[in-house]
XYZ file of C-alpha atoms in Angstrom:
658
model
C -48.432 -6.646 11.573
C -45.396 -8.289 10.430
C -43.519 -10.799 13.052
C -40.109 -11.998 12.061
C -39.625 -15.684 12.498
C -36.809 -15.578 15.152
C -37.449 -16.904 18.646
C -35.573 -17.672 21.907
C -35.204 -21.335 22.360
C -32.857 -20.918 25.522
C -35.660 -21.874 28.082
C -36.681 -25.284 26.191
C -35.534 -28.524 27.587
C -35.544 -31.870 25.898
C -36.923 -34.861 27.714
C -37.496 -38.226 25.939
C -37.681 -36.548 22.501
C -40.191 -33.942 23.791
C -39.300 -30.188 23.938
C -41.048 -28.436 27.076
C -40.873 -25.023 27.853
C -41.927 -21.492 26.464
C -40.954 -20.170 22.978
C -40.619 -16.529 23.030
C -40.964 -14.606 19.669
C -38.999 -11.356 19.238
C -38.166 -8.618 16.650
C -34.330 -8.677 17.197
C -31.861 -11.377 18.462
C -29.191 -10.619 20.840
C -26.256 -12.871 21.825
C -22.642 -13.198 23.089
C -20.089 -14.556 20.830
C -17.337 -16.074 22.871
C -13.930 -15.725 21.065
C -11.783 -19.088 21.441
C -8.761 -18.679 23.365
C -5.406 -19.583 21.893
C -3.445 -22.293 23.508
C -0.148 -20.871 24.885
C 3.255 -22.278 23.715
C 6.668 -21.728 24.871
C 8.601 -18.457 25.426
C 10.133 -17.041 22.377
C 13.581 -17.477 23.668
C 13.039 -21.340 24.407
C 11.307 -22.120 21.123
C 13.578 -20.260 18.861
C 16.469 -21.914 20.708
C 15.042 -25.145 19.942
C 14.961 -24.358 16.420
C 18.450 -22.880 16.355
C 17.129 -19.542 15.315
C 18.646 -16.085 16.365
C 18.967 -15.194 19.840
C 18.705 -11.443 19.038
C 15.340 -11.979 17.466
C 14.055 -13.793 20.549
C 15.359 -11.022 22.760
C 13.434 -8.497 20.574
C 10.270 -10.518 20.910
C 10.486 -10.883 24.571
C 12.126 -7.554 25.787
C 10.658 -4.974 23.172
C 7.579 -6.495 21.808
C 6.567 -8.101 25.360
C 5.587 -11.532 23.905
C 5.511 -13.860 27.166
C 4.953 -16.797 25.167
C 4.132 -17.773 21.437
C 0.878 -19.700 20.745
C 0.899 -23.385 19.570
C -0.483 -22.106 16.167
C 2.496 -19.832 15.741
C 5.019 -22.480 16.754
C 3.597 -25.005 14.502
C 3.466 -22.545 11.575
C 7.055 -21.441 12.255
C 8.435 -24.993 12.360
C 6.762 -25.970 9.183
C 7.924 -22.808 7.270
C 11.292 -23.521 8.714
C 11.230 -26.973 7.212
C 10.432 -25.770 3.964
C 13.213 -23.117 4.063
C 15.591 -26.068 4.407
C 14.866 -27.127 1.011
C 12.804 -29.984 1.927
C 10.246 -31.441 -0.693
C 7.543 -29.172 0.748
C 8.048 -25.672 -0.444
C 4.661 -24.231 0.404
C 2.758 -23.578 3.837
C -0.606 -22.406 4.117
C -1.669 -20.981 7.740
C -5.166 -20.322 9.145
C -6.229 -19.199 12.485
C -9.062 -16.973 13.667
C -8.830 -12.978 13.176
C -6.217 -11.565 15.753
C -4.737 -15.272 15.844
C -1.136 -13.935 15.430
C -0.590 -15.183 11.679
C 1.563 -12.017 10.860
C 4.149 -13.279 13.302
C 3.996 -16.597 12.283
C 5.571 -15.744 8.929
C 7.307 -12.770 10.105
C 9.636 -14.512 12.451
C 11.080 -16.948 9.680
C 11.526 -14.195 7.332
C 13.361 -12.040 10.015
C 15.467 -15.184 10.875
C 16.335 -15.445 6.912
C 17.392 -11.732 6.788
C 19.513 -11.749 9.998
C 21.411 -14.870 8.930
C 21.891 -13.960 5.440
C 23.834 -10.600 4.916
C 23.570 -10.510 1.176
C 22.221 -7.441 -0.561
C 18.762 -7.844 -1.793
C 15.060 -8.804 -1.312
C 14.558 -11.776 0.958
C 10.949 -11.853 1.069
C 8.134 -10.334 -1.245
C 4.899 -10.042 0.799
C 1.700 -9.368 -1.202
C -1.364 -7.765 0.558
C -4.712 -7.413 -1.424
C -5.287 -3.685 -0.298
C -3.417 -0.539 0.208
C -4.830 -0.060 3.772
C -3.906 -3.489 4.849
C -0.424 -3.150 3.232
C 0.112 0.057 5.288
C -1.225 -1.331 8.319
C 1.019 -4.352 8.279
C 3.973 -2.230 7.212
C 3.552 -0.432 10.740
C 3.898 -3.581 12.410
C 7.040 -4.671 10.598
C 8.481 -1.212 11.263
C 7.776 -1.432 14.924
C 9.740 -4.985 15.116
C 12.581 -3.748 12.827
C 13.131 -0.391 14.990
C 13.651 -2.547 17.947
C 15.643 -5.543 16.099
C 17.857 -3.061 14.339
C 19.332 -1.628 17.535
C 20.700 -5.205 18.440
C 22.156 -5.905 14.704
C 25.479 -4.801 13.128
C 23.583 -4.463 9.778
C 20.077 -2.893 9.745
C 17.344 -4.862 8.172
C 15.474 -2.670 5.594
C 11.771 -2.765 4.531
C 10.179 -1.394 1.255
C 6.699 -0.301 0.545
C 5.737 -0.422 -3.140
C 2.257 0.249 -4.252
C 0.078 2.978 -6.125
C 0.553 5.495 -3.286
C 4.385 5.585 -3.445
C 5.472 8.179 -5.939
C 7.211 6.974 -9.488
C 9.794 9.604 -9.020
C 11.131 12.350 -7.177
C 9.114 14.901 -9.271
C 5.934 13.409 -8.058
C 6.828 13.711 -4.451
C 4.750 16.247 -2.762
C 3.916 16.899 0.901
C 0.302 15.723 0.480
C 1.263 12.436 -0.963
C 3.756 11.892 1.722
C 1.059 12.659 4.109
C -0.991 9.549 2.651
C 1.167 7.049 4.414
C -0.187 6.282 7.775
C 2.814 4.606 9.375
C 2.824 4.671 13.248
C 6.068 5.929 14.997
C 7.424 2.861 16.842
C 9.002 5.029 19.538
C 6.171 7.369 20.680
C 3.288 5.452 19.442
C 1.152 8.351 18.434
C 2.908 10.370 15.892
C 2.988 9.242 12.232
C 6.189 8.767 9.993
C 6.607 10.998 7.051
C 9.116 10.200 4.299
C 10.919 13.369 4.020
C 13.809 12.335 1.722
C 15.119 8.946 0.323
C 17.137 8.134 3.560
C 14.580 8.670 6.501
C 11.143 8.747 7.742
C 10.562 11.207 10.555
C 7.770 11.084 13.095
C 5.646 14.259 13.028
C 5.011 14.331 16.780
C 7.016 17.511 17.760
C 7.851 15.932 21.062
C 9.300 12.734 19.445
C 10.718 13.595 15.907
C 12.231 10.105 15.668
C 14.019 9.503 12.335
C 14.269 5.971 10.704
C 16.867 5.134 8.168
C 15.973 1.594 7.304
C 12.281 2.187 5.552
C 12.168 2.676 1.831
C 8.894 4.623 0.968
C 9.831 7.809 -0.517
C 9.748 6.947 -4.178
C 9.719 3.623 -6.078
C 13.208 3.937 -7.753
C 14.578 3.572 -4.214
C 13.118 0.169 -4.045
C 15.025 -0.937 -7.184
C 18.332 0.677 -6.786
C 18.684 -0.646 -3.204
C 16.429 -3.724 -2.874
C 15.192 -3.824 0.931
C 15.337 -7.137 2.851
C 11.603 -7.086 3.051
C 9.167 -5.703 0.264
C 5.374 -5.053 0.810
C 3.619 -4.878 -2.413
C 0.826 -6.099 -4.279
C 0.473 -8.352 -7.596
C -1.028 -5.409 -9.625
C 2.404 -3.439 -9.285
C 4.659 -6.300 -9.745
C 3.026 -7.675 -13.116
C 4.005 -4.663 -15.065
C 7.429 -5.118 -13.694
C 7.419 -8.332 -14.940
C 6.509 -7.461 -18.517
C 7.931 -4.205 -19.391
C 10.714 -3.256 -16.899
C 13.698 -5.322 -16.671
C 15.506 -2.520 -14.894
C 13.151 -3.325 -11.957
C 14.020 -6.946 -12.026
C 16.774 -6.196 -9.468
C 13.833 -7.237 -6.792
C 13.863 -10.610 -8.270
C 17.675 -11.156 -8.238
C 18.769 -9.751 -11.680
C 22.108 -7.464 -11.898
C 21.267 -3.804 -12.677
C 23.164 -0.388 -12.793
C 21.776 1.887 -10.194
C 22.553 5.601 -10.186
C 23.639 6.599 -6.566
C 22.459 10.077 -6.907
C 18.735 9.773 -8.132
C 18.265 6.140 -7.696
C 17.301 5.210 -11.373
C 18.315 1.823 -12.654
C 19.162 0.105 -15.958
C 19.660 -3.268 -17.518
C 21.828 -2.376 -20.670
C 24.225 -4.572 -22.586
C 27.578 -3.560 -21.322
C 28.928 -1.014 -19.087
C 26.535 1.885 -18.514
C 28.104 5.165 -18.469
C 25.841 7.775 -17.402
C 22.015 8.193 -15.933
C 20.348 9.415 -18.992
C 16.759 8.104 -18.765
C 13.866 10.361 -19.082
C 13.796 10.790 -15.432
C 17.428 10.216 -14.661
C 19.624 13.001 -13.474
C 22.198 12.811 -16.026
C 25.095 12.182 -13.536
C 27.790 9.513 -13.768
C 27.689 7.855 -10.356
C 26.488 4.631 -11.504
C 27.314 1.067 -9.963
C 26.506 -2.499 -10.566
C 24.584 -4.167 -8.107
C 23.807 -7.674 -8.017
C 21.148 -8.696 -5.573
C 20.177 -12.157 -4.241
C 16.820 -13.702 -5.254
C 13.882 -13.631 -3.017
C 13.528 -16.758 -0.524
C 9.985 -16.026 0.237
C 6.784 -15.164 -1.623
C 4.048 -14.332 1.008
C 0.378 -13.796 0.338
C -1.647 -12.501 3.358
C -5.276 -12.679 3.405
C -5.056 -15.152 0.681
C -8.712 -15.954 0.731
C -9.540 -12.722 -0.928
C -7.401 -14.528 -4.051
C -10.822 -15.917 -5.340
C -12.702 -16.070 -8.671
C -11.216 -14.163 -11.554
C -8.773 -12.185 -9.097
C -7.629 -15.216 -7.622
C -6.874 -16.960 -11.027
C -4.931 -14.136 -12.269
C -3.037 -13.699 -8.890
C -2.063 -17.487 -9.006
C -0.606 -17.169 -12.621
C 1.160 -14.121 -11.806
C 2.647 -15.843 -8.764
C 3.808 -18.681 -10.966
C 5.607 -16.185 -13.393
C 7.231 -14.451 -10.613
C 8.415 -17.678 -9.127
C 9.655 -18.622 -12.643
C 11.417 -15.293 -13.022
C 13.243 -15.586 -9.640
C 14.404 -19.323 -10.437
C 15.698 -18.299 -13.984
C 17.666 -15.403 -12.462
C 18.846 -17.569 -9.331
C 20.316 -19.997 -12.132
C 21.838 -17.514 -14.384
C 23.532 -14.998 -11.660
C 23.577 -16.819 -8.281
C 25.069 -20.378 -9.006
C 27.057 -20.175 -5.705
C 24.005 -18.856 -3.607
C 22.122 -21.379 -1.617
C 18.819 -20.658 -2.893
C 15.307 -22.050 -2.058
C 11.874 -20.308 -2.513
C 9.322 -20.827 0.203
C 5.762 -20.020 -0.514
C 3.409 -18.983 2.223
C -0.426 -18.120 2.337
C -2.333 -16.776 5.258
C -5.947 -16.484 6.206
C -8.624 -16.505 8.875
C -11.137 -18.104 6.661
C -9.724 -21.169 4.802
C -12.187 -23.998 4.610
C -10.587 -26.098 1.687
C -7.187 -25.798 2.507
C -5.737 -28.744 0.393
C -7.746 -27.863 -2.499
C -7.047 -24.185 -2.260
C -3.150 -24.740 -1.984
C -2.937 -27.208 -4.948
C -4.867 -24.635 -7.277
C -3.476 -21.242 -6.091
C 0.127 -22.436 -5.612
C -0.122 -25.296 -8.002
C 1.239 -27.542 -5.492
C 0.855 -31.210 -5.852
C 0.070 -33.735 -2.885
C 3.057 -34.004 -0.578
C 4.515 -30.736 -1.662
C 2.856 -28.434 0.941
C 2.211 -28.070 4.678
C -1.271 -26.903 6.291
C -1.354 -25.496 9.704
C -3.881 -27.017 10.804
C -3.754 -30.085 8.881
C -7.784 -29.842 8.358
C -10.723 -28.301 10.016
C -10.955 -30.933 12.543
C -7.480 -30.453 13.641
C -7.994 -26.716 13.942
C -9.602 -27.207 17.584
C -6.236 -28.376 18.822
C -5.084 -24.792 18.768
C -7.836 -23.414 20.999
C -8.790 -23.993 24.677
C -11.888 -25.315 25.644
C -12.927 -21.996 27.412
C -13.465 -18.739 25.576
C -11.021 -15.644 25.881
C -12.613 -13.671 28.703
C -10.840 -10.524 27.439
C -12.188 -10.391 23.942
C -15.858 -10.738 23.415
C -18.369 -9.428 20.788
C -21.866 -8.468 21.938
C -24.232 -9.116 18.899
C -27.579 -7.590 18.220
C -29.352 -8.467 15.014
C -32.333 -6.570 13.785
C -34.552 -6.691 10.699
C -36.384 -3.373 10.485
C -39.627 -3.153 8.615
C -40.906 0.159 10.007
C -37.924 2.158 8.976
C -35.475 1.902 6.166
C -31.980 0.205 7.197
C -30.391 3.349 6.465
C -32.468 5.332 9.281
C -32.210 2.376 11.750
C -28.427 2.473 11.298
C -28.550 6.437 11.817
C -30.766 6.179 15.000
C -28.794 3.232 16.422
C -25.472 4.911 16.086
C -27.157 8.274 17.755
C -28.522 6.025 20.508
C -25.124 4.514 21.248
C -23.132 7.623 20.972
C -25.455 9.610 23.083
C -25.222 7.085 25.909
C -21.585 6.933 25.581
C -21.178 10.766 25.523
C -23.561 11.520 28.409
C -21.566 8.821 30.813
C -24.094 5.998 30.295
C -22.204 3.634 28.092
C -23.500 0.435 27.019
C -23.018 -2.264 29.931
C -20.143 -3.889 28.292
C -18.182 -0.558 28.630
C -19.339 0.677 32.070
C -16.064 -0.572 33.606
C -13.918 1.206 31.120
C -13.337 4.807 32.512
C -11.835 5.807 29.105
C -15.344 5.011 27.454
C -17.222 7.205 29.768
C -17.812 10.677 28.368
C -16.382 9.699 24.942
C -17.586 8.713 21.653
C -17.334 5.042 20.714
C -15.152 4.256 18.009
C -17.388 2.855 15.083
C -16.663 1.143 12.051
C -19.670 0.433 9.748
C -19.387 -1.994 6.747
C -21.752 -1.359 3.822
C -21.886 -3.410 0.467
C -21.977 -0.741 -2.259
C -20.312 2.854 -2.335
C -23.517 4.618 -2.846
C -24.832 2.846 0.387
C -21.718 4.306 2.149
C -22.514 7.957 0.720
C -26.179 7.771 1.848
C -25.318 6.498 5.331
C -22.724 9.257 5.801
C -25.461 11.947 5.005
C -28.133 10.095 6.889
C -25.787 9.865 10.340
C -24.606 13.384 10.002
C -28.495 14.731 9.642
C -29.704 12.493 12.421
C -27.058 13.414 15.108
C -26.411 17.087 13.917
C -28.798 18.540 16.597
C -27.679 16.688 19.744
C -24.229 15.379 18.884
C -22.797 18.022 16.630
C -19.106 17.318 17.315
C -19.705 13.472 16.308
C -17.249 13.264 13.525
C -18.498 10.803 10.519
C -16.852 9.990 7.367
C -16.132 7.311 4.620
C -13.615 4.915 3.339
C -14.443 3.837 -0.286
C -13.227 4.331 -3.607
C -15.069 7.636 -3.936
C -12.381 8.867 -1.735
C -8.753 9.437 -3.254
C -5.829 8.090 -1.504
C -5.075 11.055 0.379
C -8.619 11.309 1.834
C -8.586 7.608 2.792
C -5.143 7.866 4.463
C -6.314 10.668 6.484
C -9.524 8.864 7.456
C -7.395 5.908 8.966
C -5.019 8.226 10.820
C -7.817 10.177 11.975
C -9.897 7.245 13.217
C -6.786 5.716 14.835
C -6.273 8.980 16.767
C -9.816 9.280 17.838
C -10.745 12.638 16.491
C -12.834 10.648 13.774
C -15.613 8.583 15.393
C -17.738 6.696 12.705
C -16.479 5.485 9.344
C -18.401 4.002 6.793
C -16.368 1.434 4.578
C -16.864 -1.115 1.961
C -14.483 -4.030 1.618
C -11.418 -1.688 1.807
C -11.174 -2.150 5.609
C -12.467 -5.493 5.660
C -9.246 -7.403 6.189
C -6.461 -7.334 8.642
C -6.398 -3.709 9.452
C -5.749 -3.483 13.136
C -7.136 -0.019 14.350
C -5.988 0.745 18.133
C -9.634 0.757 19.284
C -12.892 -0.215 17.876
C -15.745 -0.240 20.214
C -18.574 -0.743 17.895
C -19.115 -2.751 14.429
C -22.103 -1.925 12.289
C -23.047 -3.997 9.419
C -25.611 -2.520 7.044
C -26.875 -5.622 4.897
C -25.368 -8.989 5.053
C -22.333 -9.471 2.760
C -22.804 -11.935 0.290
C -20.330 -14.341 1.912
C -20.193 -15.387 5.394
C -16.267 -15.480 5.298
C -16.664 -11.709 4.480
C -18.731 -11.274 7.421
C -16.290 -12.902 9.937
C -13.861 -10.660 8.616
C -16.009 -7.504 8.991
C -16.910 -8.444 12.694
C -13.343 -9.424 13.085
C -12.184 -5.731 13.089
C -13.925 -5.491 16.680
C -13.063 -7.688 19.851
C -9.247 -7.581 19.141
C -8.214 -5.367 22.004
C -11.428 -5.711 24.129
C -15.120 -6.071 24.163
C -17.180 -4.536 21.254
C -20.688 -4.175 20.109
C -21.677 -5.904 16.604
C -25.102 -4.597 15.336
C -26.105 -6.403 12.134
C -28.921 -4.472 10.478
C -30.642 -7.005 8.055
C -32.302 -5.624 4.856
C -35.849 -7.018 4.585
C -36.019 -7.416 0.856
C -32.733 -9.715 0.688
C -33.208 -13.450 1.437
C -29.711 -13.894 2.617
C -30.311 -11.315 5.228
C -33.545 -13.520 6.236
C -31.499 -16.588 6.493
C -28.763 -15.055 8.660
C -31.273 -13.264 10.680
C -32.644 -16.632 11.759
C -29.674 -18.623 11.827
C -26.625 -16.098 12.432
C -26.317 -17.340 16.019
C -25.732 -20.752 15.065
C -23.508 -19.940 12.319
C -21.112 -17.929 14.709
C -21.104 -20.608 17.222
C -19.998 -23.114 14.652
C -17.727 -20.845 12.443
C -15.374 -23.528 11.277
C -18.196 -25.739 9.883
C -19.803 -22.520 8.025
C -16.629 -21.219 6.283
C -17.204 -21.284 2.748
C -14.799 -22.842 0.187
C -12.649 -20.394 -1.818
C -13.734 -20.567 -5.371
C -10.427 -20.864 -7.755
C -9.546 -22.919 -10.562
C -6.324 -22.658 -13.011
C -8.117 -24.324 -15.953
C -9.648 -21.054 -17.156
C -8.802 -20.949 -20.846
C -9.202 -17.216 -21.404
C -6.902 -16.468 -18.291
C -4.398 -18.782 -19.501
C -4.373 -17.431 -22.969
C -3.675 -13.913 -21.530
C -1.065 -15.063 -19.071
C 0.803 -16.997 -22.060
C 0.960 -13.498 -23.706
C 2.363 -12.042 -20.623
C 4.958 -14.501 -20.450
C 6.058 -13.781 -23.640
C 7.193 -10.405 -22.628
C 8.531 -11.651 -19.359
C 10.762 -13.769 -21.551
C 11.907 -10.904 -23.681
C 12.515 -8.781 -20.812
C 14.425 -11.555 -18.918
C 16.596 -12.433 -21.971
C 17.080 -8.948 -23.410
C 19.654 -6.520 -22.139
C 17.541 -3.327 -22.360
C 16.595 -0.287 -20.286
C 12.837 -0.839 -20.799
C 10.072 -2.190 -23.134
C 9.934 -0.792 -26.791
C 8.940 -2.245 -30.277
C 12.667 -3.146 -30.916
C 12.500 -5.654 -28.037
C 9.446 -7.051 -29.734
C 10.955 -7.142 -33.287
C 13.880 -9.301 -31.733
C 11.431 -12.254 -31.399
C 11.741 -12.446 -35.192
C 15.309 -13.841 -34.781
C 14.096 -16.586 -32.695
C 10.794 -17.558 -34.484
C 12.182 -20.492 -35.874
C 14.364 -23.763 -34.705
C 15.826 -24.341 -31.344
C 15.429 -20.684 -30.003
C 11.688 -20.709 -30.767
C 11.540 -24.265 -29.048
C 13.100 -22.341 -26.045
C 10.721 -19.603 -26.036
C 7.722 -22.007 -26.142
C 9.087 -24.227 -23.491
C 10.036 -21.073 -20.955
C 6.558 -19.546 -21.767
C 4.825 -22.749 -20.763
C 6.870 -23.448 -17.732
C 6.452 -20.096 -16.499
C 2.588 -20.200 -16.396
C 2.988 -23.558 -15.373
C 0.126 -25.381 -16.879
C -0.827 -29.124 -17.718
C 0.615 -30.637 -20.850
C -2.955 -30.910 -22.317
C -3.378 -27.333 -22.045
C -0.165 -26.733 -23.626
C -1.082 -28.676 -26.939
C -4.471 -26.716 -26.832
C -3.066 -23.203 -26.406
C 0.055 -23.704 -28.649
C -1.660 -22.408 -32.143
C -2.897 -19.463 -30.017
C 0.690 -18.849 -28.626
C 2.021 -19.038 -32.318
C -0.564 -16.468 -33.802
C 0.007 -14.158 -31.075
C 3.898 -14.029 -31.506
C 3.295 -13.860 -35.354
C 1.137 -10.801 -34.776
C 3.382 -8.766 -32.666
C 6.108 -9.672 -34.845
C 4.467 -8.448 -37.764
C 3.500 -5.312 -36.039
C 6.815 -4.390 -34.877
C 8.453 -4.882 -38.374
């Protein structure tokens, strides 16, 4: 017989250093996590008026989005961001609040303020998201706000989505790919928006058919030929634009020629007469556009920028920032340009250390909201939010494998819900009675997801044949993953097994139950996973610990205490900018950035590289070195260390081109 070392000490009382009472040993742990309630602030109209911000924006938030008040956290965040926008010494803001704490609105409102007050053509804000599901989910939130806000404005604000699910050109557009974008209709709230042509998205709800003409999600050329006010993307997409596609630099503020018929763009020397690129239409309907440089670089869920991924994101951010700065100096001398950098996360423990490393900001150049972990308590009420609670069950099975335990637990919960006997926390919810519980389950490996899908389907096949179970991992292509997201939101799919693809930020309409099969390697990741539940109402969190993993044993015994003091247990984000291999690679990338930035060309070819030979010596070469090092933004001692490698790289690519 194996007894797990978990016991209930709630009946013990201390008297003069002596504990009295009964210790009850159990084979599982249950407890209620009380989610802290955010302190209320002013109404949007009062607060935005105090900061001199747009009245129409406040009206949209109050009348259309039904915000009765902002939170104290949001007010402080907006105030600090607005301070940075004014061009003060602090140009970076890092904001942090619990999951569902309103971080998106905290940076969205200053961005919309800028877009309304500045009618220049061009991208005002580039917002980076680490995953495509999160980018699509947040795009729906922006679409909803813009849908109502644009009704009050003379000039409609535009939104663009740029990631791997957006077709490269019109030849790649298909109905299947268009269906892979799960944007929620802001009018009916049930239909999904389909990019039917370059000019509009149309709701697929036959009773609605709402058409939107302010969202660019049809093809990628659409983004570059008509840069949207707000661009949602990821670092992987833009790093290639930096190095090899100068005709895409319109989103950074570079003038280009744009074909008004097919949307292709060009950055040629002199006047461009016709659209004659490989994917072009051969038409002559071209015009030169001079977009404004971006004013915001935003990294949402920035805690995922850790380790080697975080190092590379940090250097890419520096290179993009430098590219924007150079274009602003060259083409927008009369434009009052400032660049504000924003990071947002629910799990940041080492704010000062992280912001100085990721954004390369020095002391006194950034704002933290909250200022430190101790100050974070100032944004929460002493009592918990009674409308949002998570009911936890921890178990560490020995008699069954963890996969079997998950299957049996899901069967038990779904049978009770379907038969009109839902778990006690849902008894008062009429919608839960007679319906399946929307269940989101997380695993640590793709093979675990596949095994669990099979296990659960087999377990419930006899008693619950209509229970729909599916997965959301890299084993599924983008169309399948998008369909899973849509079906889960509609309620036609009841159980989804996912890896980290759905871990952050995605806000499904309804999540009744979270299942964790095996504790993730980071407590921060665990907080993000359980944070998918308890956003719109009560939820169950079942954590099935795996008996062969020491970390599962630890949290099985200590999980209750860790969740009660989350801020104290959030782990620092490991990131550094002194990795010589990463520096070397980004210096090489910055050489291509330099060529594309200073060369009038329609794209990357060996002729562009061979042009380096003309600046291999003298003052021009010194300019190249200086701009490359400034772009990557590394300390002087690293510059001296890396200069020989930079010389060798330039020599090698020049010889190869010649």
